PDB file of C-alpha atoms in Angstrom:
ATOM      1  CA  UNK H1315      85.660 102.080 111.864  1.00 83.00           C
ATOM      2  CA  UNK H1316      83.701 101.144 108.748  1.00 95.00           C
ATOM      3  CA  UNK H1317      84.571 102.774 105.426  1.00 98.00           C
ATOM      4  CA  UNK H1318      82.474 103.428 102.357  1.00 98.00           C
ATOM      5  CA  UNK H1319      85.482 103.187 100.018  1.00 98.00           C
ATOM      6  CA  UNK H1320      89.150 102.329 100.445  1.00 98.00           C
ATOM      7  CA  UNK H1321      91.666 102.608  97.627  1.00 98.00           C
ATOM      8  CA  UNK H1322      95.172 101.365  96.937  1.00 98.00           C
ATOM      9  CA  UNK H1323      97.705 102.992  94.661  1.00 98.00           C
ATOM     10  CA  UNK H1324      99.703 106.105  93.910  1.00 97.00           C
ATOM     11  CA  UNK H1325      99.738 109.256  96.031  1.00 97.00           C
ATOM     12  CA  UNK H1326     102.035 111.808  94.421  1.00 96.00           C
ATOM     13  CA  UNK H1327     102.843 115.424  93.710  1.00 95.00           C
ATOM     14  CA  UNK H1328     101.488 116.974  90.528  1.00 89.00           C
ATOM     15  CA  UNK H1329     103.544 119.992  89.513  1.00 91.00           C
ATOM     16  CA  UNK H1330     100.919 121.797  87.437  1.00 83.00           C
ATOM     17  CA  UNK H1331     101.867 124.336  84.767  1.00 81.00           C
ATOM     18  CA  UNK H1332     100.570 127.816  85.665  1.00 83.00           C
ATOM     19  CA  UNK H1333     102.202 129.853  82.889  1.00 83.00           C
ATOM     20  CA  UNK H1334     105.417 131.806  82.461  1.00 87.00           C
ATOM     21  CA  UNK H1335     107.283 133.782  85.090  1.00 86.00           C
ATOM     22  CA  UNK H1336     108.249 137.426  84.618  1.00 87.00           C
ATOM     23  CA  UNK H1337     111.481 136.139  83.082  1.00 89.00           C
ATOM     24  CA  UNK H1338     109.605 133.912  80.640  1.00 88.00           C
ATOM     25  CA  UNK H1339     110.390 130.637  82.447  1.00 90.00           C
ATOM     26  CA  UNK H1340     107.642 128.069  82.967  1.00 85.00           C
ATOM     27  CA  UNK H1341     106.147 128.052  86.478  1.00 89.00           C
ATOM     28  CA  UNK H1342     104.751 124.938  88.142  1.00 89.00           C
ATOM     29  CA  UNK H1343     102.488 124.791  91.184  1.00 89.00           C
ATOM     30  CA  UNK H1344     102.725 121.944  93.709  1.00 93.00           C
ATOM     31  CA  UNK H1345      99.417 120.058  93.875  1.00 90.00           C
ATOM     32  CA  UNK H1346      98.618 116.788  95.678  1.00 95.00           C
ATOM     33  CA  UNK H1347      97.343 114.069  93.371  1.00 93.00           C
ATOM     34  CA  UNK H1348      97.342 110.453  92.277  1.00 95.00           C
ATOM     35  CA  UNK H1349      94.231 108.885  90.741  1.00 96.00           C
ATOM     36  CA  UNK H1350      93.119 106.677  93.682  1.00 98.00           C
ATOM     37  CA  UNK H1351      93.643 109.556  96.118  1.00 97.00           C
ATOM     38  CA  UNK H1352      91.669 111.844  93.799  1.00 97.00           C
ATOM     39  CA  UNK H1353      88.736 109.415  93.821  1.00 98.00           C
ATOM     40  CA  UNK H1354      88.820 109.201  97.618  1.00 98.00           C
ATOM     41  CA  UNK H1355      88.909 112.985  97.900  1.00 98.00           C
ATOM     42  CA  UNK H1356      85.931 113.306  95.558  1.00 98.00           C
ATOM     43  CA  UNK H1357      84.025 110.914  97.817  1.00 98.00           C
ATOM     44  CA  UNK H1358      85.182 112.611 101.023  1.00 98.00           C
ATOM     45  CA  UNK H1359      83.939 115.943  99.625  1.00 98.00           C
ATOM     46  CA  UNK H1360      80.609 114.191  99.051  1.00 98.00           C
ATOM     47  CA  UNK H1361      80.571 113.203 102.747  1.00 98.00           C
ATOM     48  CA  UNK H1362      81.639 109.564 102.425  1.00 98.00           C
ATOM     49  CA  UNK H1363      84.100 107.787 104.743  1.00 98.00           C
ATOM     50  CA  UNK H1364      87.253 106.801 102.890  1.00 98.00           C
ATOM     51  CA  UNK H1365      90.672 105.248 103.524  1.00 98.00           C
ATOM     52  CA  UNK H1366      93.930 105.194 101.558  1.00 98.00           C
ATOM     53  CA  UNK H1367      96.422 102.338 101.207  1.00 98.00           C
ATOM     54  CA  UNK H1368      99.787 103.227  99.708  1.00 98.00           C
ATOM     55  CA  UNK H1369     103.314 104.472 100.185  1.00 98.00           C
ATOM     56  CA  UNK H1370     105.154 107.786  99.925  1.00 98.00           C
ATOM     57  CA  UNK H1371     108.699 108.864 100.651  1.00 98.00           C
ATOM     58  CA  UNK H1372     109.763 109.830 104.160  1.00 98.00           C
ATOM     59  CA  UNK H1373     110.448 113.287 102.773  1.00 98.00           C
ATOM     60  CA  UNK H1374     108.895 116.746 102.635  1.00 98.00           C
ATOM     61  CA  UNK H1375     106.520 115.780  99.830  1.00 98.00           C
ATOM     62  CA  UNK H1376     105.408 112.557 101.533  1.00 98.00           C
ATOM     63  CA  UNK H1377     104.546 114.243 104.815  1.00 98.00           C
ATOM     64  CA  UNK H1378     102.799 117.055 102.926  1.00 98.00           C
ATOM     65  CA  UNK H1379     100.636 114.449 101.201  1.00 98.00           C
ATOM     66  CA  UNK H1380      99.816 112.743 104.496  1.00 98.00           C
ATOM     67  CA  UNK H1381      98.681 116.101 105.841  1.00 98.00           C
ATOM     68  CA  UNK H1382      96.497 116.703 102.791  1.00 98.00           C
ATOM     69  CA  UNK H1383      94.722 113.360 103.216  1.00 98.00           C
ATOM     70  CA  UNK H1384      94.156 114.072 106.889  1.00 98.00           C
ATOM     71  CA  UNK H1385      92.733 117.501 106.043  1.00 98.00           C
ATOM     72  CA  UNK H1386      90.293 115.847 103.645  1.00 97.00           C
ATOM     73  CA  UNK H1387      89.178 113.408 106.339  1.00 98.00           C
ATOM     74  CA  UNK H1388      90.691 110.399 104.548  1.00 98.00           C
ATOM     75  CA  UNK H1389      91.934 107.671 106.885  1.00 98.00           C
ATOM     76  CA  UNK H1390      95.727 107.227 106.634  1.00 98.00           C
ATOM     77  CA  UNK H1391      96.228 104.162 108.831  1.00 98.00           C
ATOM     78  CA  UNK H1392      97.231 102.285 105.660  1.00 98.00           C
ATOM     79  CA  UNK H1393      99.767 104.893 104.499  1.00 98.00           C
ATOM     80  CA  UNK H1394     103.404 103.799 104.690  1.00 98.00           C
ATOM     81  CA  UNK H1395     106.686 105.758 104.374  1.00 98.00           C
ATOM     82  CA  UNK H1396     109.834 104.706 102.538  1.00 98.00           C
ATOM     83  CA  UNK H1397     113.151 105.634 104.134  1.00 97.00           C
ATOM     84  CA  UNK H1398     115.051 104.977 100.896  1.00 97.00           C
ATOM     85  CA  UNK H1399     112.808 105.868  97.928  1.00 98.00           C
ATOM     86  CA  UNK H1400     111.399 109.383  97.347  1.00 98.00           C
ATOM     87  CA  UNK H1401     107.800 110.351  96.769  1.00 98.00           C
ATOM     88  CA  UNK H1402     106.691 110.023  93.140  1.00 97.00           C
ATOM     89  CA  UNK H1403     106.472 113.292  91.185  1.00 96.00           C
ATOM     90  CA  UNK H1404     104.563 114.187  88.015  1.00 91.00           C
ATOM     91  CA  UNK H1405     104.844 117.338  85.923  1.00 89.00           C
ATOM     92  CA  UNK H1406     101.523 118.253  84.321  1.00 79.00           C
ATOM     93  CA  UNK H1407     101.650 120.178  81.049  1.00 74.00           C
ATOM     94  CA  UNK H1408      98.435 121.946  79.995  1.00 69.00           C
ATOM     95  CA  UNK H1409      97.409 122.988  76.497  1.00 73.00           C
ATOM     96  CA  UNK H1410      95.151 125.946  75.668  1.00 67.00           C
ATOM     97  CA  UNK H1411      92.017 123.845  76.290  1.00 68.00           C
ATOM     98  CA  UNK H1412      93.227 122.684  79.705  1.00 59.00           C
ATOM     99  CA  UNK H1413      93.941 119.141  78.467  1.00 68.00           C
ATOM    100  CA  UNK H1414      96.988 117.647  80.169  1.00 62.00           C
ATOM    101  CA  UNK H1415      99.999 115.480  79.473  1.00 72.00           C
ATOM    102  CA  UNK H1416     102.401 114.054  82.054  1.00 77.00           C
ATOM    103  CA  UNK H1417     106.113 113.653  82.729  1.00 86.00           C
ATOM    104  CA  UNK H1418     106.842 111.288  85.632  1.00 92.00           C
ATOM    105  CA  UNK H1419     109.730 110.970  88.090  1.00 93.00           C
ATOM    106  CA  UNK H1420     109.136 107.403  89.275  1.00 95.00           C
ATOM    107  CA  UNK H1421     112.194 105.283  88.550  1.00 91.00           C
ATOM    108  CA  UNK H1422     111.573 104.193  91.188  1.00 95.00           C
ATOM    109  CA  UNK H1423     109.012 106.075  93.257  1.00 97.00           C
ATOM    110  CA  UNK H1424     107.888 105.179  96.752  1.00 98.00           C
ATOM    111  CA  UNK H1425     104.402 104.131  95.611  1.00 98.00           C
ATOM    112  CA  UNK H1426     105.718 101.102  93.692  1.00 98.00           C
ATOM    113  CA  UNK H1427     107.577  99.747  96.753  1.00 98.00           C
ATOM    114  CA  UNK H1428     104.496  98.903  98.851  1.00 98.00           C
ATOM    115  CA  UNK H1429     104.850  95.283 100.021  1.00 98.00           C
ATOM    116  CA  UNK H1430     102.211  92.771 101.072  1.00 98.00           C
ATOM    117  CA  UNK H1431     103.622  92.893 104.616  1.00 98.00           C
ATOM    118  CA  UNK H1432     102.776  96.613 104.705  1.00 98.00           C
ATOM    119  CA  UNK H1433      99.202  96.104 103.487  1.00 98.00           C
ATOM    120  CA  UNK H1434      96.484  97.002 105.989  1.00 98.00           C
ATOM    121  CA  UNK H1435      94.025  94.205 105.244  1.00 98.00           C
ATOM    122  CA  UNK H1436      91.706  95.214 108.074  1.00 98.00           C
ATOM    123  CA  UNK H1437      90.861  98.462 106.261  1.00 98.00           C
ATOM    124  CA  UNK H1438      89.885  96.484 103.152  1.00 98.00           C
ATOM    125  CA  UNK H1439      87.661  94.070 105.088  1.00 98.00           C
ATOM    126  CA  UNK H1440      85.829  96.996 106.714  1.00 98.00           C
ATOM    127  CA  UNK H1441      85.020  98.761 103.424  1.00 98.00           C
ATOM    128  CA  UNK H1442      81.940  98.634 101.193  1.00 98.00           C
ATOM    129  CA  UNK H1443      83.942  99.261  98.010  1.00 98.00           C
ATOM    130  CA  UNK H1444      87.603  98.598  97.177  1.00 98.00           C
ATOM    131  CA  UNK H1445      89.073 100.810  94.447  1.00 98.00           C
ATOM    132  CA  UNK H1446      92.279 100.444  92.432  1.00 98.00           C
ATOM    133  CA  UNK H1447      93.948 101.548  89.188  1.00 98.00           C
ATOM    134  CA  UNK H1448      96.495 100.105  86.802  1.00 97.00           C
ATOM    135  CA  UNK H1449      99.401 102.272  88.001  1.00 97.00           C
ATOM    136  CA  UNK H1450      99.763  99.922  90.958  1.00 97.00           C
ATOM    137  CA  UNK H1451     100.212  97.060  88.476  1.00 98.00           C
ATOM    138  CA  UNK H1452     103.194  98.523  86.594  1.00 97.00           C
ATOM    139  CA  UNK H1453     105.974  97.211  88.892  1.00 97.00           C
ATOM    140  CA  UNK H1454     106.758  94.819  91.706  1.00 97.00           C
ATOM    141  CA  UNK H1455     106.305  94.656  94.647  1.00 98.00           C
ATOM    142  CA  UNK H1456     103.170  96.843  94.503  1.00 98.00           C
ATOM    143  CA  UNK H1457     101.703  94.696  91.698  1.00 98.00           C
ATOM    144  CA  UNK H1458     101.652  91.595  93.877  1.00 98.00           C
ATOM    145  CA  UNK H1459     100.445  93.662  96.853  1.00 98.00           C
ATOM    146  CA  UNK H1460      97.532  94.988  94.804  1.00 98.00           C
ATOM    147  CA  UNK H1461      96.578  91.495  93.660  1.00 98.00           C
ATOM    148  CA  UNK H1462      96.694  90.318  97.278  1.00 98.00           C
ATOM    149  CA  UNK H1463      94.451  93.235  98.278  1.00 98.00           C
ATOM    150  CA  UNK H1464      91.996  92.270  95.527  1.00 98.00           C
ATOM    151  CA  UNK H1465      91.848  88.711  96.824  1.00 98.00           C
ATOM    152  CA  UNK H1466      91.069  90.036 100.317  1.00 98.00           C
ATOM    153  CA  UNK H1467      88.288  92.199  98.860  1.00 98.00           C
ATOM    154  CA  UNK H1468      86.787  89.282  96.952  1.00 97.00           C
ATOM    155  CA  UNK H1469      86.999  86.953  99.957  1.00 97.00           C
ATOM    156  CA  UNK H1470      85.048  89.526 101.966  1.00 97.00           C
ATOM    157  CA  UNK H1471      82.430  90.010  99.197  1.00 97.00           C
ATOM    158  CA  UNK H1472      83.381  93.668  98.736  1.00 98.00           C
ATOM    159  CA  UNK H1473      82.543  95.484  95.504  1.00 98.00           C
ATOM    160  CA  UNK H1474      85.622  96.271  93.432  1.00 98.00           C
ATOM    161  CA  UNK H1475      85.921  99.396  91.261  1.00 98.00           C
ATOM    162  CA  UNK H1476      88.716  99.772  88.735  1.00 98.00           C
ATOM    163  CA  UNK H1477      90.164 102.609  86.664  1.00 98.00           C
ATOM    164  CA  UNK H1478      92.841 101.405  84.183  1.00 95.00           C
ATOM    165  CA  UNK H1479      94.105 105.013  83.863  1.00 91.00           C
ATOM    166  CA  UNK H1480      96.636 104.240  81.127  1.00 93.00           C
ATOM    167  CA  UNK H1481      99.957 106.105  81.328  1.00 93.00           C
ATOM    168  CA  UNK H1482     102.175 104.553  78.592  1.00 93.00           C
ATOM    169  CA  UNK H1483     105.401 106.122  79.901  1.00 90.00           C
ATOM    170  CA  UNK H1484     105.140 104.153  83.139  1.00 94.00           C
ATOM    171  CA  UNK H1485     105.090 100.712  81.501  1.00 96.00           C
ATOM    172  CA  UNK H1486     107.985  98.721  80.085  1.00 94.00           C
ATOM    173  CA  UNK H1487     105.884  98.158  76.967  1.00 97.00           C
ATOM    174  CA  UNK H1488     102.328  98.635  75.733  1.00 97.00           C
ATOM    175  CA  UNK H1489     102.024  94.852  75.444  1.00 97.00           C
ATOM    176  CA  UNK H1490     102.719  94.499  79.168  1.00 98.00           C
ATOM    177  CA  UNK H1491     100.314  97.344  79.903  1.00 97.00           C
ATOM    178  CA  UNK H1492      97.490  95.641  78.036  1.00 98.00           C
ATOM    179  CA  UNK H1493      98.191  92.275  79.657  1.00 97.00           C
ATOM    180  CA  UNK H1494      98.164  93.677  83.186  1.00 97.00           C
ATOM    181  CA  UNK H1495      95.189  96.001  82.619  1.00 98.00           C
ATOM    182  CA  UNK H1496      93.135  93.079  81.325  1.00 98.00           C
ATOM    183  CA  UNK H1497      94.179  91.026  84.353  1.00 97.00           C
ATOM    184  CA  UNK H1498      92.758  93.781  86.553  1.00 98.00           C
ATOM    185  CA  UNK H1499      89.402  93.405  84.794  1.00 98.00           C
ATOM    186  CA  UNK H1500      89.151  89.864  86.146  1.00 98.00           C
ATOM    187  CA  UNK H1501      88.530  91.272  89.634  1.00 98.00           C
ATOM    188  CA  UNK H1502      86.369  94.289  88.807  1.00 98.00           C
ATOM    189  CA  UNK H1503      82.642  94.827  89.308  1.00 98.00           C
ATOM    190  CA  UNK H1504      82.668  98.490  88.205  1.00 98.00           C
ATOM    191  CA  UNK H1505      85.032  99.806  85.512  1.00 98.00           C
ATOM    192  CA  UNK H1506      85.618 103.261  84.045  1.00 98.00           C
ATOM    193  CA  UNK H1507      87.508 103.670  80.767  1.00 98.00           C
ATOM    194  CA  UNK H1508      88.342 106.825  78.871  1.00 96.00           C
ATOM    195  CA  UNK H1509      87.730 106.730  75.109  1.00 96.00           C
ATOM    196  CA  UNK H1510      91.472 106.310  74.568  1.00 95.00           C
ATOM    197  CA  UNK H1511      91.703 103.428  77.047  1.00 97.00           C
ATOM    198  CA  UNK H1512      88.652 101.754  75.498  1.00 98.00           C
ATOM    199  CA  UNK H1513      90.231 101.886  72.041  1.00 97.00           C
ATOM    200  CA  UNK H1514      93.571 100.681  73.424  1.00 97.00           C
ATOM    201  CA  UNK H1515      91.985  97.584  74.965  1.00 97.00           C
ATOM    202  CA  UNK H1516      89.508  96.727  72.199  1.00 97.00           C
ATOM    203  CA  UNK H1517      91.129  98.183  69.043  1.00 96.00           C
ATOM    204  CA  UNK H1518      87.634  99.456  68.237  1.00 96.00           C
ATOM    205  CA  UNK H1519      85.381 102.495  68.590  1.00 94.00           C
ATOM    206  CA  UNK H1520      82.202 100.427  68.684  1.00 96.00           C
ATOM    207  CA  UNK H1521      81.174 100.935  72.311  1.00 96.00           C
ATOM    208  CA  UNK H1522      77.899  99.026  71.962  1.00 96.00           C
ATOM    209  CA  UNK H1523      79.457  95.771  70.756  1.00 96.00           C
ATOM    210  CA  UNK H1524      82.774  95.895  72.589  1.00 97.00           C
ATOM    211  CA  UNK H1525      81.428  96.899  76.028  1.00 98.00           C
ATOM    212  CA  UNK H1526      78.991  93.993  75.788  1.00 97.00           C
ATOM    213  CA  UNK H1527      81.856  91.632  75.033  1.00 97.00           C
ATOM    214  CA  UNK H1528      84.015  92.993  77.874  1.00 98.00           C
ATOM    215  CA  UNK H1529      81.180  92.761  80.403  1.00 98.00           C
ATOM    216  CA  UNK H1530      80.345  89.197  79.406  1.00 97.00           C
ATOM    217  CA  UNK H1531      83.961  88.016  79.324  1.00 98.00           C
ATOM    218  CA  UNK H1532      84.998  89.564  82.652  1.00 98.00           C
ATOM    219  CA  UNK H1533      81.616  89.554  84.437  1.00 97.00           C
ATOM    220  CA  UNK H1534      81.642  93.353  84.840  1.00 98.00           C
ATOM    221  CA  UNK H1535      78.427  94.729  86.340  1.00 98.00           C
ATOM    222  CA  UNK H1536      78.898  98.392  85.337  1.00 98.00           C
ATOM    223  CA  UNK H1537      81.149  99.623  82.528  1.00 98.00           C
ATOM    224  CA  UNK H1538      81.523 103.332  81.825  1.00 98.00           C
ATOM    225  CA  UNK H1539      83.298 105.019  78.918  1.00 98.00           C
ATOM    226  CA  UNK H1540      84.013 108.704  79.525  1.00 97.00           C
ATOM    227  CA  UNK H1541      84.180 111.115  76.609  1.00 94.00           C
ATOM    228  CA  UNK H1542      85.249 114.432  78.104  1.00 87.00           C
ATOM    229  CA  UNK H1543      82.815 117.287  77.499  1.00 85.00           C
ATOM    230  CA  UNK H1544      80.702 114.961  75.340  1.00 91.00           C
ATOM    231  CA  UNK H1545      79.694 113.050  78.463  1.00 93.00           C
ATOM    232  CA  UNK H1546      79.771 109.274  78.798  1.00 97.00           C
ATOM    233  CA  UNK H1547      78.414 105.922  77.691  1.00 98.00           C
ATOM    234  CA  UNK H1548      77.271 103.322  80.208  1.00 98.00           C
ATOM    235  CA  UNK H1549      76.449  99.636  80.252  1.00 98.00           C
ATOM    236  CA  UNK H1550      74.889  97.994  83.314  1.00 97.00           C
ATOM    237  CA  UNK H1551      73.667  94.557  82.387  1.00 93.00           C
ATOM    238  CA  UNK H1552      71.097  95.049  79.636  1.00 92.00           C
ATOM    239  CA  UNK H1553      70.865  98.785  80.385  1.00 95.00           C
ATOM    240  CA  UNK H1554      72.884 100.991  78.036  1.00 97.00           C
ATOM    241  CA  UNK H1555      72.895 104.653  77.137  1.00 97.00           C
ATOM    242  CA  UNK H1556      74.676 107.958  76.676  1.00 97.00           C
ATOM    243  CA  UNK H1557      74.549 110.964  78.959  1.00 95.00           C
ATOM    244  CA  UNK H1558      75.697 114.369  77.752  1.00 93.00           C
ATOM    245  CA  UNK H1559      78.337 116.331  79.638  1.00 92.00           C
ATOM    246  CA  UNK H1560      78.076 119.883  80.932  1.00 93.00           C
ATOM    247  CA  UNK H1561      79.847 122.968  79.666  1.00 90.00           C
ATOM    248  CA  UNK H1562      82.285 124.495  82.117  1.00 91.00           C
ATOM    249  CA  UNK H1563      85.032 127.115  82.123  1.00 91.00           C
ATOM    250  CA  UNK H1564      87.759 124.481  81.943  1.00 91.00           C
ATOM    251  CA  UNK H1565      91.294 125.363  83.005  1.00 88.00           C
ATOM    252  CA  UNK H1566      92.676 121.923  83.978  1.00 85.00           C
ATOM    253  CA  UNK H1567      91.275 118.452  83.250  1.00 89.00           C
ATOM    254  CA  UNK H1568      93.617 116.714  85.714  1.00 87.00           C
ATOM    255  CA  UNK H1569      91.517 114.428  87.917  1.00 92.00           C
ATOM    256  CA  UNK H1570      88.288 114.916  85.938  1.00 95.00           C
ATOM    257  CA  UNK H1571      87.928 111.178  85.335  1.00 96.00           C
ATOM    258  CA  UNK H1572      88.544 110.539  89.023  1.00 97.00           C
ATOM    259  CA  UNK H1573      85.914 113.134  89.939  1.00 97.00           C
ATOM    260  CA  UNK H1574      83.495 111.353  87.590  1.00 98.00           C
ATOM    261  CA  UNK H1575      84.231 107.972  89.159  1.00 98.00           C
ATOM    262  CA  UNK H1576      83.815 109.434  92.645  1.00 98.00           C
ATOM    263  CA  UNK H1577      80.387 110.696  91.609  1.00 98.00           C
ATOM    264  CA  UNK H1578      79.366 107.258  90.320  1.00 98.00           C
ATOM    265  CA  UNK H1579      80.496 105.490  93.501  1.00 98.00           C
ATOM    266  CA  UNK H1580      78.756 108.104  95.656  1.00 98.00           C
ATOM    267  CA  UNK H1581      75.430 107.513  93.917  1.00 98.00           C
ATOM    268  CA  UNK H1582      75.856 103.739  94.111  1.00 98.00           C
ATOM    269  CA  UNK H1583      76.530 103.962  97.853  1.00 98.00           C
ATOM    270  CA  UNK H1584      73.578 106.283  98.369  1.00 97.00           C
ATOM    271  CA  UNK H1585      71.155 104.017  96.521  1.00 96.00           C
ATOM    272  CA  UNK H1586      72.413 100.910  98.272  1.00 95.00           C
ATOM    273  CA  UNK H1587      71.368  98.500  95.526  1.00 92.00           C
ATOM    274  CA  UNK H1588      73.609  95.771  94.075  1.00 93.00           C
ATOM    275  CA  UNK H1589      74.970  96.851  90.666  1.00 94.00           C
ATOM    276  CA  UNK H1590      73.053  94.118  88.834  1.00 91.00           C
ATOM    277  CA  UNK H1591      69.726  95.581  90.048  1.00 93.00           C
ATOM    278  CA  UNK H1592      70.262  99.053  88.576  1.00 95.00           C
ATOM    279  CA  UNK H1593      67.760 100.370  86.060  1.00 96.00           C
ATOM    280  CA  UNK H1594      68.382 102.700  83.110  1.00 96.00           C
ATOM    281  CA  UNK H1595      66.770 105.472  85.180  1.00 96.00           C
ATOM    282  CA  UNK H1596      69.295 104.809  87.973  1.00 97.00           C
ATOM    283  CA  UNK H1597      72.184 104.946  85.502  1.00 97.00           C
ATOM    284  CA  UNK H1598      70.931 108.182  83.932  1.00 96.00           C
ATOM    285  CA  UNK H1599      70.835 109.790  87.379  1.00 96.00           C
ATOM    286  CA  UNK H1600      74.244 108.367  88.309  1.00 97.00           C
ATOM    287  CA  UNK H1601      75.991 109.518  85.148  1.00 97.00           C
ATOM    288  CA  UNK H1602      74.379 112.973  85.116  1.00 96.00           C
ATOM    289  CA  UNK H1603      75.575 113.552  88.672  1.00 97.00           C
ATOM    290  CA  UNK H1604      79.051 112.222  87.861  1.00 97.00           C
ATOM    291  CA  UNK H1605      79.280 114.426  84.759  1.00 96.00           C
ATOM    292  CA  UNK H1606      78.501 117.395  86.996  1.00 96.00           C
ATOM    293  CA  UNK H1607      81.229 116.491  89.489  1.00 97.00           C
ATOM    294  CA  UNK H1608      83.740 116.085  86.651  1.00 97.00           C
ATOM    295  CA  UNK H1609      82.778 119.350  84.950  1.00 95.00           C
ATOM    296  CA  UNK H1610      83.145 121.319  88.179  1.00 96.00           C
ATOM    297  CA  UNK H1611      86.552 119.768  88.855  1.00 96.00           C
ATOM    298  CA  UNK H1612      87.900 121.089  85.542  1.00 95.00           C
ATOM    299  CA  UNK H1613      87.313 124.693  86.619  1.00 94.00           C
ATOM    300  CA  UNK H1614      90.142 124.413  89.176  1.00 92.00           C
ATOM    301  CA  UNK H1615      93.812 123.456  89.057  1.00 85.00           C
ATOM    302  CA  UNK H1616      95.123 120.119  90.269  1.00 85.00           C
ATOM    303  CA  UNK H1617      93.666 116.754  91.202  1.00 89.00           C
ATOM    304  CA  UNK H1618      92.856 116.660  94.919  1.00 94.00           C
ATOM    305  CA  UNK H1619      92.327 120.460  95.226  1.00 93.00           C
ATOM    306  CA  UNK H1620      89.809 120.480  92.363  1.00 94.00           C
ATOM    307  CA  UNK H1621      87.189 118.195  93.904  1.00 97.00           C
ATOM    308  CA  UNK H1622      83.874 119.955  94.619  1.00 97.00           C
ATOM    309  CA  UNK H1623      81.616 119.626  97.656  1.00 97.00           C
ATOM    310  CA  UNK H1624      78.157 118.045  97.532  1.00 97.00           C
ATOM    311  CA  UNK H1625      76.555 121.469  97.897  1.00 97.00           C
ATOM    312  CA  UNK H1626      78.569 122.821  94.957  1.00 97.00           C
ATOM    313  CA  UNK H1627      77.591 119.878  92.750  1.00 97.00           C
ATOM    314  CA  UNK H1628      73.902 120.141  93.618  1.00 96.00           C
ATOM    315  CA  UNK H1629      73.880 123.877  92.855  1.00 95.00           C
ATOM    316  CA  UNK H1630      75.768 123.327  89.583  1.00 94.00           C
ATOM    317  CA  UNK H1631      73.305 120.636  88.476  1.00 95.00           C
ATOM    318  CA  UNK H1632      70.311 122.721  89.490  1.00 92.00           C
ATOM    319  CA  UNK H1633      71.468 125.631  87.321  1.00 90.00           C
ATOM    320  CA  UNK H1634      72.644 123.600  84.341  1.00 87.00           C
ATOM    321  CA  UNK H1635      69.791 121.102  84.199  1.00 74.00           C
ATOM    322  CA  UNK H1636      67.224 123.923  84.311  1.00 62.00           C
ATOM    323  CA  UNK H1637      68.993 125.599  81.382  1.00 59.00           C
ATOM    324  CA  UNK H1638      68.882 122.367  79.368  1.00 55.00           C
ATOM    325  CA  UNK H1639      65.082 122.053  79.640  1.00 49.00           C
TER     326      UNK H1639
END
């Protein structure tokens, strides 16, 4: 089977805050998540063929997650199970605006124990795009496994997309985080950074100058900086611009960046052009669509469960774009 996108990395349980119980205790809802899996789900909901490479515990949570991927139509031939290490857990705390913060139970977690011997290289070689994030660079052996997967992708001339997805609590130090995140840029054709991640890497808020420098230094074809409800900035070669976000009844921003990235990759796959041939008109269409996917995802709880269908996105854009005229 050929895949549009395969991704390596964390597949975990997000315990999402849903308010107090009748006794006043905080309640958490079990939701499947993990940034690479969120991106794949966004693409699967948009009718693309996807595959996941990673590891979970041979426990109730791990088998639940396998079932979720199967339900979404995501290929799980590259999913492995650890007999000794449990599935990674994250507790998601939401503020009044729906913005989230995380507490992780990953010391260790099964996702960081994926070895190169467990890597399904055939899935990578049969994919149009290979996607990864920095959370699979935090520890060995998954760091080396991810780098090996990237080499396979490059040897097979596969586009590589990368989301640094900074989570400071999961690194030994911020210095190590920056070093490893920058190393990931060496392999990437398409990169998405949040405003916070952009400032962390560049120590600047000047997106025009610093994105140009990053793209030239690391030979990045498309660099995106997401700005929440404000939308995003893009650079694709000489093409640059901003695209405004959409208003939505936000309850949970978990996975919004992943939804955005899924929308970008979907449009790139649909157009079928190499990234270096994209025009500013292409990028405006791409980012508007991706902003719509992200906005819709924030109206639902969780990462994987929040991803909208193609029909939902098209209807959302039709309504909102007509109102903006």
